[in-house]
CSV table of C-alpha atoms and ligand atoms in Angstrom, one decimal:
chain,number,residue,atom,x,y,z
A,1,MET,CA,95.8,83.1,111.8
A,2,LYS,CA,95.8,86.6,113.3
A,3,MET,CA,92.6,88.4,112.6
A,4,LYS,CA,92.4,91.8,111.1
A,5,LYS,CA,93.9,94.9,112.7
A,6,ILE,CA,91.6,97.3,114.2
A,7,ASP,CA,92.7,100.8,115.1
A,8,ILE,CA,91.2,102.1,118.3
A,9,TYR,CA,90.8,105.9,118.4
A,10,GLU,CA,90.6,107.0,122.0
A,11,VAL,CA,88.5,110.1,122.3
A,12,GLY,CA,88.1,110.3,126.1
A,13,PRO,CA,90.4,113.3,126.6
A,14,ARG,CA,88.1,115.3,124.3
A,15,ASP,CA,84.6,113.8,124.2
A,16,GLY,CA,84.9,112.5,127.8
A,17,PHE,CA,86.5,115.4,129.5
A,18,GLN,CA,84.4,118.1,127.8
A,19,ASN,CA,81.4,117.0,129.8
A,20,ILE,CA,83.0,117.2,133.2
A,21,LYS,CA,82.0,120.4,135.0
A,22,GLU,CA,84.8,120.5,137.5
A,23,TYR,CA,88.1,121.4,136.0
A,24,ILE,CA,90.4,118.4,135.7
A,25,PRO,CA,94.0,119.5,136.4
A,26,GLU,CA,96.4,119.3,133.5
A,27,ALA,CA,98.5,116.8,135.3
A,28,THR,CA,95.6,114.4,135.7
A,29,LYS,CA,94.7,114.7,132.0
A,30,LYS,CA,98.3,114.1,131.1
A,31,GLU,CA,98.6,111.0,133.5
A,32,ILE,CA,95.5,109.4,131.8
A,33,ILE,CA,97.0,110.1,128.3
A,34,ASP,CA,100.3,108.6,129.5
A,35,GLY,CA,98.4,105.5,130.7
A,36,LEU,CA,96.5,105.2,127.4
A,37,ILE,CA,99.8,105.2,125.5
A,38,ALA,CA,101.4,102.8,127.9
A,39,SER,CA,98.5,100.4,127.3
A,40,GLY,CA,99.1,100.4,123.5
A,41,ILE,CA,96.7,103.1,122.3
A,42,LYS,CA,98.2,104.9,119.3
A,43,HIS,CA,95.5,107.3,118.2
A,44,ILE,CA,94.2,109.8,120.7
A,45,GLU,CA,91.9,112.8,120.3
A,46,ILE,CA,93.5,114.8,123.0
A,47,THR,CA,91.4,118.0,123.1
A,48,SER,CA,89.4,120.4,121.1
A,49,PHE,CA,90.2,124.0,120.0
A,50,VAL,CA,86.9,125.5,120.7
A,51,SER,CA,85.6,128.5,122.5
A,52,PRO,CA,86.6,128.3,126.2
A,53,LYS,CA,83.2,129.8,127.0
A,54,ALA,CA,81.4,126.9,125.2
A,55,ILE,CA,83.7,124.2,126.7
A,56,PRO,CA,85.6,125.6,129.8
A,57,GLN,CA,87.0,122.2,130.6
A,58,LEU,CA,89.2,122.3,127.5
A,59,ARG,CA,90.6,125.8,128.0
A,60,ASP,CA,94.1,124.2,128.5
A,61,ALA,CA,94.0,122.7,124.9
A,62,GLN,CA,97.2,124.3,123.7
A,63,ASP,CA,99.2,123.3,126.8
A,64,ILE,CA,97.9,119.7,126.6
A,65,ALA,CA,98.6,119.5,122.9
A,66,LYS,CA,102.1,120.9,123.2
A,67,ALA,CA,103.0,118.6,126.1
A,68,CYS,CA,101.7,115.5,124.3
A,69,LEU,CA,103.4,116.3,121.0
A,70,GLU,CA,106.7,116.9,122.7
A,71,THR,CA,106.6,113.8,124.9
A,72,TYR,CA,105.3,111.4,122.2
A,73,PRO,CA,106.4,112.3,118.7
A,74,ASP,CA,105.3,108.9,117.4
A,75,VAL,CA,101.7,108.9,118.6
A,76,ASP,CA,98.9,110.0,116.3
A,77,PHE,CA,97.3,112.9,118.2
A,78,LEU,CA,94.1,114.5,116.9
A,79,ALA,CA,92.0,117.5,118.0
A,80,LEU,CA,88.5,118.5,117.3
A,81,VAL,CA,87.9,121.9,115.7
A,82,PRO,CA,84.7,123.7,114.9
A,83,ASN,CA,86.1,126.6,112.8
A,84,LEU,CA,89.1,128.1,111.0
A,85,ARG,CA,90.3,129.7,114.2
A,86,GLY,CA,90.4,126.3,115.9
A,87,ALA,CA,92.2,124.7,112.9
A,88,GLN,CA,94.8,127.5,112.8
A,89,THR,CA,95.5,127.1,116.5
A,90,ALA,CA,95.8,123.3,116.1
A,91,ALA,CA,98.3,123.8,113.2
A,92,ASP,CA,100.2,126.4,115.2
A,93,VAL,CA,100.8,124.0,118.1
A,94,GLY,CA,101.9,121.2,115.7
A,95,ILE,CA,98.7,119.1,115.5
A,96,GLN,CA,98.6,117.4,112.1
A,97,ARG,CA,95.2,115.7,112.1
A,98,ILE,CA,91.9,117.4,113.0
A,99,ALA,CA,88.4,116.3,113.4
A,100,TYR,CA,86.1,118.9,111.9
A,101,VAL,CA,82.7,118.6,113.3
A,102,VAL,CA,79.4,119.2,111.5
A,103,SER,CA,76.0,117.7,112.4
A,104,LEU,CA,73.8,115.9,109.9
A,105,SER,CA,70.9,117.6,111.8
A,106,GLU,CA,70.9,121.3,111.2
A,107,SER,CA,69.2,121.9,114.5
A,108,HIS,CA,72.0,120.1,116.4
A,109,ASN,CA,74.6,121.9,114.3
A,110,LYS,CA,73.1,125.2,115.4
A,111,ALA,CA,72.9,124.1,119.1
A,112,ASN,CA,76.5,122.7,119.0
A,113,ILE,CA,78.5,125.2,117.0
A,114,ASN,CA,76.0,127.9,116.2
A,115,ARG,CA,76.3,127.5,112.4
A,116,THR,CA,74.0,126.6,109.6
A,117,HIS,CA,75.0,123.7,107.3
A,118,GLU,CA,76.0,126.3,104.7
A,119,GLN,CA,78.2,128.1,107.1
A,120,SER,CA,79.9,124.9,108.3
A,121,TYR,CA,80.6,123.9,104.8
A,122,GLU,CA,82.1,127.3,103.9
A,123,ALA,CA,84.2,127.2,107.0
A,124,LEU,CA,85.7,123.8,106.1
A,125,LYS,CA,86.4,125.1,102.6
A,126,GLU,CA,88.4,128.0,104.2
A,127,ILE,CA,90.2,125.6,106.5
A,128,MET,CA,91.3,123.4,103.5
A,129,THR,CA,92.5,126.5,101.7
A,130,GLN,CA,94.3,128.2,104.6
A,131,CYS,CA,95.6,125.1,106.4
A,132,PRO,CA,96.4,122.7,103.6
A,133,GLN,CA,98.9,120.8,105.7
A,134,LEU,CA,96.1,119.5,108.0
A,135,ASP,CA,94.8,116.0,107.6
A,136,ILE,CA,91.0,116.3,108.1
A,137,ILE,CA,88.5,113.8,109.3
A,138,LEU,CA,84.9,115.0,108.9
A,139,ASP,CA,83.1,114.1,112.2
A,140,LEU,CA,79.5,113.7,111.1
A,141,ALA,CA,77.5,114.2,114.3
A,142,THR,CA,74.0,112.8,114.7
A,143,THR,CA,74.4,110.5,111.8
A,144,PHE,CA,72.2,107.9,113.4
A,145,GLY,CA,69.7,110.3,114.9
A,146,CYS,CA,69.2,113.6,116.6
A,147,PRO,CA,67.5,114.7,119.8
A,148,PHE,CA,65.7,117.4,117.8
A,149,GLU,CA,65.1,115.9,114.4
A,150,GLY,CA,64.9,112.2,115.0
A,151,LYS,CA,66.4,109.5,112.7
A,152,PHE,CA,67.8,109.9,109.2
A,153,LEU,CA,67.7,107.6,106.2
A,154,PRO,CA,70.9,106.2,104.7
A,155,GLU,CA,70.1,108.3,101.5
A,156,GLN,CA,70.1,111.4,103.6
A,157,VAL,CA,73.6,110.6,104.9
A,158,VAL,CA,74.8,110.0,101.4
A,159,GLU,CA,73.2,113.2,100.0
A,160,PHE,CA,74.7,115.3,102.8
A,161,LEU,CA,78.2,113.9,102.3
A,162,LYS,CA,78.1,114.7,98.5
A,163,GLN,CA,79.4,118.2,98.7
A,164,TYR,CA,82.0,117.3,101.2
A,165,VAL,CA,83.3,114.4,99.1
A,166,GLU,CA,83.4,116.8,96.1
A,167,LEU,CA,85.3,119.3,98.2
A,168,GLY,CA,88.0,116.6,98.8
A,169,VAL,CA,87.1,115.1,102.1
A,170,LYS,CA,88.6,111.6,102.3
A,171,GLN,CA,88.0,110.5,105.9
A,172,VAL,CA,84.6,110.6,107.6
A,173,CYS,CA,83.7,109.5,111.1
A,174,LEU,CA,80.0,108.5,111.4
A,175,CYS,CA,79.1,109.7,114.9
A,176,ASP,CA,76.2,108.3,117.0
A,177,THR,CA,76.1,111.4,119.2
A,178,ILE,CA,73.2,110.4,121.3
A,179,GLY,CA,73.7,106.6,121.3
A,180,ILE,CA,70.5,105.8,119.3
A,181,ALA,CA,71.9,103.6,116.6
A,182,ASN,CA,71.2,99.9,116.2
A,183,PRO,CA,73.5,97.4,114.5
A,184,ARG,CA,71.3,97.0,111.4
A,185,GLN,CA,71.1,100.8,110.9
A,186,VAL,CA,74.9,101.0,111.3
A,187,LYS,CA,75.4,98.4,108.5
A,188,ASP,CA,72.8,100.0,106.2
A,189,ILE,CA,74.3,103.5,106.5
A,190,ILE,CA,77.9,102.2,106.0
A,191,ALA,CA,76.8,100.1,103.0
A,192,ALA,CA,75.0,103.1,101.4
A,193,VAL,CA,77.9,105.5,102.0
A,194,TRP,CA,80.5,103.1,100.6
A,195,GLU,CA,78.3,102.3,97.6
A,196,ALA,CA,78.2,106.0,96.8
A,197,TYR,CA,81.8,106.8,97.8
A,198,PRO,CA,83.9,103.6,97.9
A,199,GLN,CA,87.1,105.7,98.3
A,200,LEU,CA,86.0,107.1,101.7
A,201,ASP,CA,88.0,106.1,104.8
A,202,LEU,CA,85.3,105.5,107.4
A,203,GLN,CA,85.4,105.5,111.2
A,204,VAL,CA,82.6,105.1,113.7
A,205,HIS,CA,82.0,106.9,117.0
A,206,ILE,CA,79.3,105.3,119.1
A,207,HIS,CA,77.7,106.3,122.4
A,208,ASP,CA,76.5,103.7,124.7
A,209,THR,CA,73.4,105.4,125.9
A,210,ARG,CA,71.3,102.3,125.3
A,211,ASN,CA,73.9,99.6,125.9
A,212,MET,CA,74.3,99.1,122.1
A,213,GLY,CA,77.9,100.5,121.9
A,214,VAL,CA,79.7,97.1,121.5
A,215,ALA,CA,77.0,95.7,119.2
A,216,CYS,CA,76.9,98.8,116.9
A,217,THR,CA,80.7,99.1,116.8
A,218,LEU,CA,81.0,95.4,115.9
A,219,ALA,CA,78.4,95.8,113.2
A,220,ALA,CA,80.6,98.6,111.7
A,221,ILE,CA,83.7,96.3,111.9
A,222,GLU,CA,81.7,93.5,110.2
A,223,ALA,CA,80.7,96.0,107.5
A,224,GLY,CA,84.4,96.6,106.9
A,225,VAL,CA,85.3,99.6,109.1
A,226,THR,CA,88.8,99.2,110.8
A,227,LYS,CA,88.9,102.5,112.8
A,228,VAL,CA,86.7,102.7,115.8
A,229,GLN,CA,86.4,105.3,118.5
A,230,SER,CA,85.8,104.9,122.2
A,231,THR,CA,86.5,106.5,125.6
A,232,LEU,CA,88.3,105.2,128.6
A,233,GLY,CA,85.7,104.4,131.3
A,234,GLY,CA,82.9,105.2,128.9
A,235,LEU,CA,83.1,108.8,129.8
A,236,GLY,CA,81.4,111.2,127.4
A,237,GLY,CA,78.4,112.9,126.0
A,238,CYS,CA,77.4,116.1,124.3
A,239,PRO,CA,76.6,119.1,126.3
A,240,PHE,CA,74.5,120.4,123.4
A,241,ALA,CA,72.5,117.2,122.8
A,242,PRO,CA,69.9,116.5,125.5
A,243,GLY,CA,70.0,112.9,126.6
A,244,ALA,CA,73.4,112.1,125.2
A,245,SER,CA,75.4,109.9,127.6
A,246,GLY,CA,78.7,108.1,127.7
A,247,ASN,CA,80.6,106.6,124.8
A,248,LEU,CA,81.4,103.0,124.2
A,249,ALA,CA,84.0,102.3,126.9
A,250,THR,CA,87.5,101.6,125.6
A,251,GLU,CA,88.0,98.7,128.1
A,252,ASP,CA,84.7,97.0,126.8
A,253,LEU,CA,85.9,97.4,123.2
A,254,VAL,CA,89.4,96.2,123.9
A,255,TYR,CA,88.1,93.2,125.8
A,256,THR,CA,85.6,92.3,123.1
A,257,LEU,CA,88.0,92.7,120.2
A,258,ASN,CA,90.9,91.0,121.8
A,259,GLU,CA,88.8,88.0,122.9
A,260,MET,CA,87.5,87.7,119.3
A,261,GLY,CA,91.1,87.6,118.1
A,262,TYR,CA,91.2,91.0,116.4
A,263,ASP,CA,94.6,92.7,116.5
A,264,THR,CA,94.1,95.9,118.5
A,265,GLY,CA,97.6,96.3,119.8
A,266,VAL,CA,96.1,97.3,123.2
A,267,GLN,CA,96.4,95.3,126.4
A,268,PHE,CA,93.2,94.8,128.3
A,269,GLU,CA,94.5,94.6,131.9
A,270,PRO,CA,96.3,97.9,132.0
A,271,ILE,CA,93.5,99.7,130.2
A,272,LEU,CA,91.0,98.3,132.8
A,273,GLN,CA,93.2,99.5,135.7
A,274,LEU,CA,93.5,102.9,134.1
A,275,ALA,CA,89.7,103.1,133.7
A,276,LYS,CA,89.4,102.4,137.4
A,277,GLN,CA,92.0,105.0,138.2
A,278,GLU,CA,90.1,107.5,136.1
A,279,VAL,CA,86.9,106.8,138.1
A,280,LYS,CA,88.8,107.8,141.3
A,281,ALA,CA,90.5,110.8,139.8
A,282,ILE,CA,87.6,112.4,138.0
A,283,PRO,CA,84.2,113.2,139.6
A,284,THR,CA,81.6,113.0,136.8
A,285,GLY,CA,79.0,115.6,136.0
A,286,VAL,CA,75.4,115.5,135.2
A,287,TYR,CA,75.6,114.6,131.5
A,288,SER,CA,78.1,111.8,131.7
A,289,GLY,CA,79.1,109.0,133.9
A,290,HIS,CA,81.7,106.3,134.0
A,291,HIS,CA,80.2,102.9,133.5
A,292,ILE,CA,82.8,100.3,133.9
A,293,ARG,CA,81.1,97.1,132.9
A,294,ILE,CA,83.8,94.5,133.0
A,295,ASP,CA,84.7,93.3,136.5
A,296,GLN,CA,88.4,92.6,136.8
A,297,THR,CA,88.0,89.2,138.6
A,298,SER,CA,85.1,87.7,136.9
A,299,LYS,CA,86.1,89.1,133.4
A,300,CYS,CA,82.6,89.0,132.2
A,301,PHE,CA,79.9,91.6,131.4
A,302,ARG,CA,77.9,92.7,134.4
B,401,COA,N1,89.0,128.7,119.9
B,401,COA,C1,88.9,129.6,120.9
B,401,COA,N2,88.0,130.6,121.0
B,401,COA,C2,87.1,130.7,120.0
B,401,COA,C3,87.2,129.9,118.9
B,401,COA,C4,88.1,128.8,118.9
B,401,COA,N3,88.2,128.0,117.8
B,401,COA,N4,86.2,130.2,118.0
B,401,COA,C5,85.6,131.3,118.6
B,401,COA,N5,86.1,131.6,119.7
B,401,COA,C6,85.7,132.6,120.7
B,401,COA,C7,85.6,134.0,120.0
B,401,COA,O1,86.8,134.7,120.1
B,401,COA,C8,84.5,134.6,120.9
B,401,COA,O2,85.1,135.0,122.1
B,401,COA,P1,84.6,136.4,122.9
B,401,COA,O3,83.2,136.1,123.2
B,401,COA,O4,85.5,136.5,124.0
B,401,COA,O5,84.8,137.5,121.9
B,401,COA,C9,83.6,133.5,121.2
B,401,COA,O6,84.4,132.3,121.1
B,401,COA,C10,82.4,133.4,120.3
B,401,COA,O7,82.9,133.4,119.0
B,401,COA,P2,81.9,133.4,117.7
B,401,COA,O8,82.8,133.4,116.5
B,401,COA,O9,81.0,134.6,117.8
B,401,COA,O10,81.3,132.1,117.8
B,401,COA,P3,79.9,131.6,118.3
B,401,COA,O11,79.4,132.3,119.6
B,401,COA,O12,79.0,131.5,117.2
B,401,COA,O13,80.3,130.1,118.8
B,401,COA,C11,81.8,128.2,118.4
B,401,COA,C12,80.8,129.2,117.8
B,401,COA,C13,81.9,127.1,117.4
B,401,COA,C14,83.1,128.9,118.6
B,401,COA,C15,81.3,127.7,119.8
B,401,COA,O14,79.9,127.4,119.7
B,401,COA,C16,82.1,126.5,120.3
B,401,COA,O15,83.3,126.6,120.5
B,401,COA,N6,81.4,125.4,120.4
B,401,COA,C17,82.0,124.2,121.0
B,401,COA,C18,81.3,123.0,120.3
B,401,COA,C19,81.8,121.7,120.9
B,401,COA,O16,83.0,121.6,121.3
B,401,COA,N7,80.9,120.8,121.0
B,401,COA,C20,81.2,119.5,121.5
B,401,COA,C21,82.0,118.7,120.6
B,401,COA,S1,81.1,118.1,119.2
B,402,ZN,ZN1,80.6,111.8,121.1
């Protein structure tokens, strides 16, 4: 019997690229996106519509989005936005799904997007009113812990989400921005959130800072989550969260899930080759690093 379907959301072109200091040419970005799609990836966060002063690497957001939408009308392309302006730009170029980011930690919210919790909430309300056509995922950064405020209890996550659920948010991505989660905490937080809001469509976004990426993502899957995020080559991090490093690598995730019999729809070999190509094409910066763990010949974790 085929096991359950898991949707992999590749966020490398956003969360991965945003941390690379040296500008990655549009053609290289596009080649990686082409490769991801050829390997079977169907959901990609391709960029973010943020201030080019905050994230200079993604200053080509509009061009990338337009090119991808034109070439692949059937792929689910998402973009991260921090404010109404970003949402409007996304809508203008034809993006239909956005990830709206807010941090559970107010200190990280300030460091990341220079907004209080109240301001972030008000901005989402405005987006929902002015861009009703957009499908919104609430990216809840620092759900599992913050470099400034430490860990949060499941009740705090539930309490924070209350006003967003009341506002009409239906999809939430629980983000382990600094890779501090453990599998038990992942299960506890998911259980608490679903007990309070059983209607919510949940995703997880786990960084691999402490080599817990696969374990935490599997814990989420065992808790019932079917949408999980990762980045090709484990690229990633947050420039505004000290200590954050790479995401769970897509090739690690694909290997694990395929071997376990889950239906990811993604082929391991091409994705591994693509990760290796990415290592050659993109020199990494100080906050991030590729970490390809699976050796092609031995096919086992190093
Ligand atoms: N797209 C492009 N430019 C934008 C923008 C957007 N969505 N929102 C604001 N800007 C520009 C403004 O025009 C202004 O430009 P100027 O200095 O040339 O006049 C500048 O950014 C600052 O705008 P302001 O509204 O004063 O915002 P801010 O200084 O308080 O910064 C953010 C807020 C959210 C725009 C900024 O912090 C940001 O883009 N952060 C990125 C966060 C991120 O991507 N983190 C990693 C992923 S979680
Ligand atoms: Zn991240």
